[in-house]
Structure formats: structure tokens, C-alpha cells
Amino acid sequence: MAKTILELPHEVLHSIFTHVAPTDLTSLRCCHALDNYIKHDGLLFKEIYASHFLQDLILITDRVQRLLKTASVDGCSLNIAFLHRLIRTQNNIGILCNSSLFEWATDITLTSSESHSQYDSYLDQSVDDASSTQDSTPGDGFSRIFASGESIRKSKDPERGGGAVRKAIHVPHPTRLQDQIRRLSARLHCLYGVPIQRLRIPGSNSSLHQRRPCSDINIDLHPFARSKVYDLRQHSEGTLWGPFVEDGSQKVDWEKTEAIMMILDYNIRVFTNKYVTHGSDLIPPWDRPFVGVTPYSLNLMPSEAVTERPPRLPIDLQDPYGVSGTWMRVVCFLDYRELFTFNFSEDQPAPGQLRPPIDTEEAIRFIIVKLQVTEIEKAGEKDGQALPVVHFKGSSYPALPPMDVNATSKIRGTVRLTPGGEVRWTTFSVFHGEEKWRSESIQLGGVQASRGVLGYWFDKDFDEYGPAGPTAFWKISNDPDHGVKGDL
């Protein structure tokens, strides 16, 4: 029988330490023997990190969504102000930077030997307040707990592009836990709504690690977001070719949605900074954290008990989604030759591997869309049952560039709830009576949220060779005859 804790078998020590709070675990390192054991028990670090960080993310995500659902829509919500302060001024912006896209960008950048010396310090840096250009230092309080231990190993991960990554250790369902952390982080980033476009990894000048001083590393994230968005392998019958997961459940794939948000924001900023004045309708409402992801933030009449409204009411007043009016739409796309080469050249990654980041310039189109509700019907078996399905039609014409003939078309489509309660938009662009383009999107924030709708456009016949690309639209007026500010 063991007389001291040091005489216990390692399996028993491991089981005990998994129940120790992370802050208390660091105190045990005053003992050389325990310090040596803890440093080399990579499985212990993985289990504690996953259990504590995952539960915190679940709790944070749940509370953020509750605060957003109960926030006022007048732009002066205390809930919104609190969330902004929670993320920006309390050094918590790092929780928005844990999706696979951020991990992938960091891994590839730190592949070089010159960058390896910075990886240890990368985890123990606190998060700076994001600047106006949305730079971020990807650390947080959870990461700092583990930074002093040698739990990080330099290894090559062929499925994530190589680089410095956590040592691969077999634990029960590690991928499921890690993937859930990534999805929750991406979802919080989408709700935050101001895309983080640059990652800053501080230089390692800490005496703790005895590293030579070196400069910060700045990672532009748009090449990684672009690669994810234009990878045609993710489009399938199961995903409906939209921002959904593969299983056909219509659950939102928040990491796809995050990449769409980031690449559209980058392209819009590059274009509007050159050609568009401030206050234009061509600039989406993505400049204030958490604003616009509140249901009914369009300030339209809430539509409660829609199915019980008397039929004599105008059909627009029976519409719970606020479809009728004028919308601004943005569409981005790669040159088709570049899209085809990126997806179908001889040098292609194996299944499950990521394509390389690309810095190819995209084309961007701003399109004015006028919509009118035409029919409201009961939700189908595969739809969310809380609200009906709304059909609409309308027309579109170019805003910028003004002479784009491909932007002039008829529009038809539907809005419905998914079984999970997300607002799903399906649109068709009709040219000379024939459907040509289709899009599948979700509305960030829920019913009548002013943040807008994000998704993919693609060939209406689901052509596996494309073209396809990201799209977004946001409402600028309830009036279908509204004039657009900012036209050139």
C-alpha cells in the first residue's frame, strides 16, 4: 500500500489529476517528481483542456445567445454593450479564434524552423483588445493555464498542413471534443459579427522559455478563408450546397459560415475603401460587435401567432420574416479557370486534407434586389414548425459595376425555418424564364435580424465543377421602391 502520493501508480495519479482544477494543478509543480510527471503526461493536458475549455465555451455560447434573444432592438441595448465589453475589454477575444481556420493558419505559418521558437510563448500571451482592423492575438486565460508545461510537441500533422501542433495522443473521442470547441468558437465569431482578419502571434522574449527575442508574426487570414470557401469538395447533396453540415440535417456548419463572413468582409473592405463613401448602402452592417444578430433588429412588426392572423390582412403583414423590401446583395467569385485549377489540377490533396491557402484576387458584384411576398404556406415535414414557409419573387439589377448584365434577372425563392430553428433562405436567379443560379443561405441572428444573410451561390443544376462562391445580402429598406445610397 502506498504511503505517499509519489508511490502511487501513474495511472492512479493521472486519474486523480484529471479532477484537479487547472489553477491548482500548476501548484503541484513545486515538487520535482510531480513536476516531471505532469510535464510529460500529454494526455492529462489534453483531457483537462478539453473538459474545462469545452464546458466554458458551451456556457458562454448559451449565455451569448440568450442575451442576444432578449436584447432590445433600438441600438442602445445593455445586453449588447455587456457582450461587447465581455469580449473586447476583458481579454476574451481569443475565444473567437479557436476554429479550424485559425488553427490551420497558425500551423502553416509556424511550420518554418524560425517560427517554432515562438509557439510556446504563443499560448501564454493574453489577448489584446482588437484594433479597428480586427487584428487579434489568439490567446486566452484557458491557454495560459497550460503554457508553463511542456504539453506542446512539435510534430507534423499531414491532415492539417504540417507545422507545430499538439502531439497526437489517443484518447476517447478526441476529435469530437476538439471539433465541438472549433464549432463553438466559429459560432461565437459569427455572432460577434466583426470578422477578425489578422492574427498576431507575439514574439518570444520570455525568460521563462529562455528563447531569443524575435519579432511578432502577423498572419493574414483571408487566403485561408478563401481556400475553404472555394473548395468544391464540401458541396454535396447532404450540405444542400449551402452552409450546412454533411449529414442532411440542415444544421449550420459554423466554420463554413465563418469563412464566408471573413472572405466577404475582406473583399468588401478592399473594394469600398477605394470606391465607396462612408454611409453607402453598399457597406454591410458588420462594423459593430453583436449588433444586428438580435431577432427583429430590423425594427419590423414582430409576427407572433402568424398562422392565426385573419386572411384579410395584407400578405406582407402575415410574413414573419420581413421579406418584402429592398435588399443589397454582394456576390464574389474566382475566375473560372483559377477555380477549376484550384479544385481539379493534377496536384490535389488526398481526401480529408486541406487545400493550400490562396491569395488570388476575386471579382465582386453589388446587386440591388427588390422582393415581394407572393405566398405563405404551412411548414413541411422537414422544416421547423414554429413558422410557415414564405415564397417571394422580385427582380435584381446591378449597383456596382453598373453595367453588369449578369446581375439583371428575375428572382424567386423561399424562406423557412430549419429543424434547428435557423432561418434558411433559398433563392433562384431567372434569366429569360430559365433558372440559372441558386443560393442557399442562413440569416445570422434569426428572424428579421439586420445582420444579414450568408451563404453560397452555385449552378442550379448542382454542377460539381462549379462555378460557386460566397454571397450575402442585407435589407436596406422595407420599401421595394427605395433608392440606394452610394451608387456611382
CSV table of N, CA and C in Angstrom, one decimal, residues 157-280:
chain,number,residue,atom,x,y,z
A,157,ASP,N,1.5,17.2,-38.8
A,157,ASP,CA,0.2,16.6,-38.9
A,157,ASP,C,-0.2,16.7,-40.4
A,158,PRO,N,-0.1,15.6,-41.1
A,158,PRO,CA,-0.4,15.6,-42.6
A,158,PRO,C,-1.8,16.1,-42.9
A,159,GLU,N,-2.8,15.9,-42.0
A,159,GLU,CA,-4.1,16.3,-42.3
A,159,GLU,C,-4.4,17.8,-42.0
A,160,ARG,N,-3.4,18.5,-41.4
A,160,ARG,CA,-3.7,19.9,-41.2
A,160,ARG,C,-2.6,20.7,-41.7
A,161,GLY,N,-1.8,20.2,-42.7
A,161,GLY,CA,-0.9,21.0,-43.4
A,161,GLY,C,0.5,21.1,-42.7
A,162,GLY,N,0.7,20.3,-41.7
A,162,GLY,CA,2.0,20.3,-41.1
A,162,GLY,C,2.1,21.4,-40.1
A,163,GLY,N,3.3,21.5,-39.4
A,163,GLY,CA,3.6,22.6,-38.5
A,163,GLY,C,3.5,22.2,-37.1
A,164,ALA,N,3.6,23.2,-36.2
A,164,ALA,CA,3.6,22.9,-34.8
A,164,ALA,C,2.2,22.7,-34.3
A,165,VAL,N,2.0,21.5,-33.8
A,165,VAL,CA,0.6,21.1,-33.3
A,165,VAL,C,0.7,20.3,-32.1
A,166,ARG,N,-0.4,20.1,-31.4
A,166,ARG,CA,-0.3,19.3,-30.2
A,166,ARG,C,0.0,17.9,-30.6
A,167,LYS,N,0.8,17.2,-29.7
A,167,LYS,CA,1.1,15.8,-30.0
A,167,LYS,C,-0.1,14.9,-30.1
A,168,ALA,N,-0.2,14.1,-31.1
A,168,ALA,CA,-1.3,13.2,-31.3
A,168,ALA,C,-1.3,12.1,-30.3
A,169,ILE,N,-2.3,12.1,-29.4
A,169,ILE,CA,-2.4,11.1,-28.4
A,169,ILE,C,-3.8,10.5,-28.4
A,170,HIS,N,-3.9,9.2,-28.3
A,170,HIS,CA,-5.2,8.5,-28.4
A,170,HIS,C,-5.9,8.7,-27.1
A,171,VAL,N,-7.1,9.3,-27.2
A,171,VAL,CA,-8.0,9.4,-26.1
A,171,VAL,C,-9.4,9.2,-26.6
A,172,PRO,N,-10.3,8.8,-25.7
A,172,PRO,CA,-11.7,8.5,-26.2
A,172,PRO,C,-12.3,9.8,-26.8
A,173,HIS,N,-12.7,9.7,-28.1
A,173,HIS,CA,-13.4,10.7,-28.8
A,173,HIS,C,-12.7,12.1,-28.8
A,174,PRO,N,-11.4,12.1,-29.1
A,174,PRO,CA,-10.7,13.4,-29.0
A,174,PRO,C,-11.2,14.3,-30.2
A,175,THR,N,-11.4,13.7,-31.3
A,175,THR,CA,-11.8,14.6,-32.5
A,175,THR,C,-13.2,15.2,-32.2
A,176,ARG,N,-14.1,14.5,-31.6
A,176,ARG,CA,-15.4,15.0,-31.3
A,176,ARG,C,-15.3,16.2,-30.4
A,177,LEU,N,-14.5,16.1,-29.3
A,177,LEU,CA,-14.4,17.2,-28.4
A,177,LEU,C,-13.7,18.4,-29.1
A,178,GLN,N,-12.6,18.2,-29.8
A,178,GLN,CA,-11.9,19.3,-30.4
A,178,GLN,C,-12.8,19.9,-31.5
A,179,ASP,N,-13.5,19.1,-32.3
A,179,ASP,CA,-14.4,19.7,-33.3
A,179,ASP,C,-15.5,20.5,-32.7
A,180,GLN,N,-16.0,20.1,-31.5
A,180,GLN,CA,-17.0,20.9,-30.9
A,180,GLN,C,-16.5,22.2,-30.4
A,181,ILE,N,-15.3,22.2,-29.9
A,181,ILE,CA,-14.6,23.5,-29.5
A,181,ILE,C,-14.5,24.4,-30.7
A,182,ARG,N,-14.1,23.9,-31.8
A,182,ARG,CA,-13.9,24.7,-33.0
A,182,ARG,C,-15.2,25.2,-33.5
A,183,ARG,N,-16.3,24.4,-33.5
A,183,ARG,CA,-17.6,24.9,-34.0
A,183,ARG,C,-18.1,26.0,-33.1
A,184,LEU,N,-18.0,25.8,-31.8
A,184,LEU,CA,-18.5,26.8,-30.9
A,184,LEU,C,-17.8,28.1,-31.0
A,185,SER,N,-16.4,28.0,-31.2
A,185,SER,CA,-15.7,29.3,-31.4
A,185,SER,C,-16.1,30.0,-32.7
A,186,ALA,N,-16.3,29.2,-33.8
A,186,ALA,CA,-16.7,29.8,-35.0
A,186,ALA,C,-18.1,30.4,-34.9
A,187,ARG,N,-19.0,29.8,-34.2
A,187,ARG,CA,-20.3,30.3,-34.0
A,187,ARG,C,-20.2,31.6,-33.2
A,188,LEU,N,-19.4,31.7,-32.2
A,188,LEU,CA,-19.3,32.9,-31.4
A,188,LEU,C,-18.7,34.0,-32.3
A,189,HIS,N,-17.7,33.7,-33.2
A,189,HIS,CA,-17.2,34.6,-34.1
A,189,HIS,C,-18.2,35.2,-35.0
A,190,CYS,N,-19.1,34.3,-35.5
A,190,CYS,CA,-20.2,34.8,-36.4
A,190,CYS,C,-21.1,35.7,-35.7
A,191,LEU,N,-21.5,35.4,-34.4
A,191,LEU,CA,-22.4,36.2,-33.6
A,191,LEU,C,-21.7,37.5,-33.3
A,192,TYR,N,-20.4,37.5,-33.0
A,192,TYR,CA,-19.6,38.7,-32.8
A,192,TYR,C,-19.8,39.6,-34.0
A,193,GLY,N,-19.6,39.1,-35.1
A,193,GLY,CA,-20.1,39.8,-36.3
A,193,GLY,C,-19.1,40.7,-37.0
A,194,VAL,N,-18.0,41.0,-36.3
A,194,VAL,CA,-16.9,41.9,-36.9
A,194,VAL,C,-15.8,40.9,-37.2
A,195,PRO,N,-15.6,40.5,-38.4
A,195,PRO,CA,-14.6,39.5,-38.7
A,195,PRO,C,-13.2,39.9,-38.4
A,196,ILE,N,-12.5,38.9,-37.7
A,196,ILE,CA,-11.1,39.1,-37.4
A,196,ILE,C,-10.3,38.7,-38.6
A,197,GLN,N,-9.5,39.7,-39.2
A,197,GLN,CA,-8.8,39.5,-40.4
A,197,GLN,C,-7.4,39.2,-40.3
A,198,ARG,N,-6.8,39.4,-39.1
A,198,ARG,CA,-5.4,39.2,-39.0
A,198,ARG,C,-5.1,38.7,-37.6
A,199,LEU,N,-4.2,37.7,-37.6
A,199,LEU,CA,-3.8,37.0,-36.4
A,199,LEU,C,-2.4,37.5,-36.0
A,200,ARG,N,-2.2,37.9,-34.8
A,200,ARG,CA,-0.9,38.3,-34.3
A,200,ARG,C,-0.4,37.4,-33.3
A,201,ILE,N,0.8,36.7,-33.6
A,201,ILE,CA,1.4,35.8,-32.6
A,201,ILE,C,2.6,36.6,-32.0
A,202,PRO,N,2.6,36.9,-30.7
A,202,PRO,CA,3.6,37.8,-30.1
A,202,PRO,C,5.0,37.1,-30.2
A,203,GLY,N,6.0,37.9,-30.4
A,203,GLY,CA,7.4,37.4,-30.4
A,203,GLY,C,7.7,36.8,-29.0
A,204,SER,N,8.6,35.8,-29.0
A,204,SER,CA,9.0,35.1,-27.8
A,204,SER,C,10.2,35.8,-27.2
A,205,ASN,N,10.0,36.6,-26.1
A,205,ASN,CA,11.1,37.2,-25.4
A,205,ASN,C,11.0,36.9,-23.9
A,206,SER,N,10.3,35.8,-23.6
A,206,SER,CA,10.1,35.4,-22.2
A,206,SER,C,11.3,34.7,-21.6
A,207,SER,N,11.7,35.1,-20.4
A,207,SER,CA,12.8,34.4,-19.8
A,207,SER,C,12.4,33.0,-19.3
A,208,LEU,N,11.1,32.8,-19.2
A,208,LEU,CA,10.6,31.5,-18.8
A,208,LEU,C,11.0,30.4,-19.8
A,209,HIS,N,10.9,30.8,-21.0
A,209,HIS,CA,11.3,29.8,-22.1
A,209,HIS,C,12.7,29.9,-22.6
A,210,GLN,N,13.4,31.0,-22.1
A,210,GLN,CA,14.8,31.2,-22.5
A,210,GLN,C,15.0,31.2,-24.0
A,211,ARG,N,14.1,31.9,-24.7
A,211,ARG,CA,14.2,32.0,-26.1
A,211,ARG,C,14.8,33.3,-26.5
A,212,ARG,N,15.4,33.3,-27.7
A,212,ARG,CA,16.0,34.6,-28.1
A,212,ARG,C,14.8,35.5,-28.5
A,213,PRO,N,15.0,36.8,-28.3
A,213,PRO,CA,13.9,37.7,-28.8
A,213,PRO,C,13.7,37.6,-30.3
A,214,CYS,N,12.5,37.7,-30.7
A,214,CYS,CA,12.2,37.7,-32.1
A,214,CYS,C,10.9,38.5,-32.3
A,215,SER,N,10.7,38.9,-33.5
A,215,SER,CA,9.6,39.8,-33.8
A,215,SER,C,8.3,39.1,-33.8
A,216,ASP,N,7.2,39.9,-33.8
A,216,ASP,CA,5.8,39.3,-33.8
A,216,ASP,C,5.6,38.7,-35.2
A,217,ILE,N,4.7,37.8,-35.3
A,217,ILE,CA,4.3,37.2,-36.6
A,217,ILE,C,2.8,37.7,-36.8
A,218,ASN,N,2.6,38.3,-38.0
A,218,ASN,CA,1.2,38.7,-38.3
A,218,ASN,C,0.8,37.8,-39.5
A,219,ILE,N,-0.4,37.2,-39.3
A,219,ILE,CA,-1.0,36.2,-40.3
A,219,ILE,C,-2.2,36.8,-40.9
A,220,ASP,N,-2.2,37.1,-42.2
A,220,ASP,CA,-3.4,37.5,-42.8
A,220,ASP,C,-4.3,36.2,-43.1
A,221,LEU,N,-5.5,36.3,-42.7
A,221,LEU,CA,-6.4,35.1,-42.7
A,221,LEU,C,-7.2,34.9,-43.9
A,222,HIS,N,-7.3,36.0,-44.8
A,222,HIS,CA,-8.2,35.8,-45.9
A,222,HIS,C,-7.7,34.8,-46.9
A,223,PRO,N,-6.4,34.5,-47.1
A,223,PRO,CA,-6.1,33.3,-48.0
A,223,PRO,C,-6.6,32.0,-47.5
A,224,PHE,N,-6.7,31.8,-46.2
A,224,PHE,CA,-7.2,30.6,-45.7
A,224,PHE,C,-8.7,30.5,-45.8
A,225,ALA,N,-9.3,31.6,-45.5
A,225,ALA,CA,-10.8,31.7,-45.7
A,225,ALA,C,-11.2,31.4,-47.1
A,226,ARG,N,-10.4,32.0,-48.0
A,226,ARG,CA,-10.7,31.9,-49.5
A,226,ARG,C,-10.6,30.4,-49.9
A,227,SER,N,-9.5,29.8,-49.4
A,227,SER,CA,-9.3,28.4,-49.8
A,227,SER,C,-10.5,27.5,-49.3
A,228,LYS,N,-10.9,27.7,-48.1
A,228,LYS,CA,-12.0,27.0,-47.5
A,228,LYS,C,-13.3,27.2,-48.3
A,229,VAL,N,-13.6,28.5,-48.6
A,229,VAL,CA,-14.8,28.8,-49.3
A,229,VAL,C,-14.9,28.2,-50.7
A,230,TYR,N,-13.8,28.2,-51.4
A,230,TYR,CA,-13.8,27.8,-52.8
A,230,TYR,C,-13.4,26.3,-53.0
A,231,ASP,N,-13.4,25.6,-51.9
A,231,ASP,CA,-13.1,24.1,-52.1
A,231,ASP,C,-14.4,23.4,-52.4
A,232,LEU,N,-14.6,23.0,-53.6
A,232,LEU,CA,-15.8,22.5,-54.1
A,232,LEU,C,-16.2,21.1,-53.5
A,233,ARG,N,-15.2,20.5,-52.9
A,233,ARG,CA,-15.5,19.2,-52.3
A,233,ARG,C,-16.5,19.2,-51.2
A,234,GLN,N,-16.7,20.4,-50.6
A,234,GLN,CA,-17.6,20.5,-49.5
A,234,GLN,C,-19.1,20.6,-49.9
A,235,HIS,N,-19.3,20.8,-51.2
A,235,HIS,CA,-20.6,20.9,-51.7
A,235,HIS,C,-21.2,19.5,-52.1
A,236,SER,N,-22.3,19.2,-51.5
A,236,SER,CA,-22.8,17.9,-51.7
A,236,SER,C,-24.3,17.9,-51.5
A,237,GLU,N,-25.0,16.8,-51.8
A,237,GLU,CA,-26.4,16.7,-51.5
A,237,GLU,C,-26.7,16.8,-50.0
A,238,GLY,N,-25.8,16.3,-49.2
A,238,GLY,CA,-26.0,16.4,-47.8
A,238,GLY,C,-26.0,17.8,-47.2
A,239,THR,N,-25.1,18.6,-47.8
A,239,THR,CA,-25.0,20.0,-47.3
A,239,THR,C,-25.9,21.0,-48.1
A,240,LEU,N,-26.7,20.4,-49.0
A,240,LEU,CA,-27.6,21.2,-49.8
A,240,LEU,C,-26.8,22.3,-50.6
A,241,TRP,N,-25.5,22.1,-50.7
A,241,TRP,CA,-24.6,23.1,-51.4
A,241,TRP,C,-24.6,24.4,-50.6
A,242,GLY,N,-25.1,24.4,-49.4
A,242,GLY,CA,-25.1,25.6,-48.6
A,242,GLY,C,-24.2,25.5,-47.3
A,243,PRO,N,-24.4,26.4,-46.4
A,243,PRO,CA,-23.5,26.5,-45.2
A,243,PRO,C,-24.0,25.5,-44.1
A,244,PHE,N,-24.2,24.2,-44.5
A,244,PHE,CA,-24.7,23.2,-43.6
A,244,PHE,C,-23.8,22.1,-43.5
A,245,VAL,N,-24.0,21.3,-42.5
A,245,VAL,CA,-23.1,20.1,-42.3
A,245,VAL,C,-23.5,19.0,-43.2
A,246,GLU,N,-22.7,18.0,-43.3
A,246,GLU,CA,-22.8,17.0,-44.4
A,246,GLU,C,-24.0,16.0,-44.2
A,247,ASP,N,-24.5,15.9,-43.0
A,247,ASP,CA,-25.5,14.8,-42.8
A,247,ASP,C,-26.9,15.0,-43.2
A,248,GLY,N,-27.2,16.1,-43.9
A,248,GLY,CA,-28.5,16.4,-44.4
A,248,GLY,C,-29.5,16.9,-43.4
A,249,SER,N,-29.0,17.2,-42.2
A,249,SER,CA,-29.9,17.6,-41.1
A,249,SER,C,-30.3,19.1,-41.1
A,250,GLN,N,-29.6,19.9,-42.0
A,250,GLN,CA,-29.8,21.3,-42.2
A,250,GLN,C,-29.2,22.0,-40.9
A,251,LYS,N,-28.4,21.4,-40.1
A,251,LYS,CA,-27.7,22.1,-39.1
A,251,LYS,C,-26.6,22.9,-39.7
A,252,VAL,N,-26.4,24.1,-39.2
A,252,VAL,CA,-25.5,25.1,-39.7
A,252,VAL,C,-24.0,24.6,-39.5
A,253,ASP,N,-23.2,24.7,-40.5
A,253,ASP,CA,-21.8,24.5,-40.3
A,253,ASP,C,-21.1,25.8,-40.1
A,254,TRP,N,-20.9,26.1,-38.8
A,254,TRP,CA,-20.5,27.4,-38.4
A,254,TRP,C,-19.0,27.8,-38.9
A,255,GLU,N,-18.2,26.7,-39.1
A,255,GLU,CA,-16.9,27.0,-39.6
A,255,GLU,C,-17.0,27.4,-41.1
A,256,LYS,N,-17.9,26.8,-41.9
A,256,LYS,CA,-18.1,27.3,-43.2
A,256,LYS,C,-18.6,28.8,-43.2
A,257,THR,N,-19.6,29.0,-42.3
A,257,THR,CA,-20.2,30.3,-42.3
A,257,THR,C,-19.2,31.4,-41.9
A,258,GLU,N,-18.3,31.0,-40.9
A,258,GLU,CA,-17.2,31.9,-40.5
A,258,GLU,C,-16.3,32.3,-41.7
A,259,ALA,N,-15.9,31.3,-42.5
A,259,ALA,CA,-15.1,31.5,-43.6
A,259,ALA,C,-15.7,32.4,-44.6
A,260,ILE,N,-17.0,32.2,-44.9
A,260,ILE,CA,-17.8,33.1,-45.8
A,260,ILE,C,-17.8,34.5,-45.3
A,261,MET,N,-18.1,34.7,-44.0
A,261,MET,CA,-18.1,36.0,-43.4
A,261,MET,C,-16.8,36.7,-43.6
A,262,MET,N,-15.7,36.0,-43.3
A,262,MET,CA,-14.4,36.6,-43.4
A,262,MET,C,-14.0,37.0,-44.8
A,263,ILE,N,-14.2,36.1,-45.8
A,263,ILE,CA,-13.8,36.5,-47.1
A,263,ILE,C,-14.6,37.5,-47.7
A,264,LEU,N,-15.9,37.5,-47.5
A,264,LEU,CA,-16.8,38.6,-48.0
A,264,LEU,C,-16.4,39.9,-47.3
A,265,ASP,N,-16.2,39.9,-46.0
A,265,ASP,CA,-15.8,41.2,-45.4
A,265,ASP,C,-14.5,41.7,-45.9
A,266,TYR,N,-13.5,40.8,-46.2
A,266,TYR,CA,-12.2,41.3,-46.7
A,266,TYR,C,-12.4,41.9,-48.1
A,267,ASN,N,-13.2,41.2,-49.0
A,267,ASN,CA,-13.4,41.7,-50.4
A,267,ASN,C,-14.2,43.0,-50.4
A,268,ILE,N,-15.2,43.1,-49.5
A,268,ILE,CA,-16.0,44.3,-49.4
A,268,ILE,C,-15.1,45.5,-49.0
A,269,ARG,N,-14.3,45.3,-48.0
A,269,ARG,CA,-13.5,46.4,-47.4
A,269,ARG,C,-12.4,46.8,-48.5
A,270,VAL,N,-11.8,45.9,-49.2
A,270,VAL,CA,-10.9,46.3,-50.2
A,270,VAL,C,-11.5,47.1,-51.3
A,271,PHE,N,-12.7,46.7,-51.7
A,271,PHE,CA,-13.4,47.4,-52.8
A,271,PHE,C,-14.0,48.8,-52.3
A,272,THR,N,-14.7,48.8,-51.1
A,272,THR,CA,-15.3,50.0,-50.7
A,272,THR,C,-14.3,51.1,-50.2
A,273,ASN,N,-13.2,50.6,-49.7
A,273,ASN,CA,-12.2,51.6,-49.3
A,273,ASN,C,-11.6,52.4,-50.5
A,274,LYS,N,-11.7,51.8,-51.7
A,274,LYS,CA,-11.2,52.5,-52.8
A,274,LYS,C,-12.3,53.4,-53.5
A,275,TYR,N,-13.5,52.8,-53.5
A,275,TYR,CA,-14.5,53.4,-54.4
A,275,TYR,C,-15.8,53.9,-53.8
A,276,VAL,N,-16.0,53.7,-52.5
A,276,VAL,CA,-17.3,53.9,-51.9
A,276,VAL,C,-17.2,54.9,-50.7
A,277,THR,N,-18.1,55.8,-50.6
A,277,THR,CA,-18.0,56.7,-49.5
A,277,THR,C,-18.7,56.1,-48.3
A,278,HIS,N,-18.4,56.7,-47.1
A,278,HIS,CA,-19.0,56.1,-45.9
A,278,HIS,C,-20.5,56.4,-45.8
A,279,GLY,N,-21.2,55.5,-45.3
A,279,GLY,CA,-22.7,55.6,-45.2
A,279,GLY,C,-23.4,55.0,-46.4
A,280,SER,N,-22.7,54.4,-47.3
A,280,SER,CA,-23.3,53.9,-48.5
A,280,SER,C,-24.0,52.6,-48.1
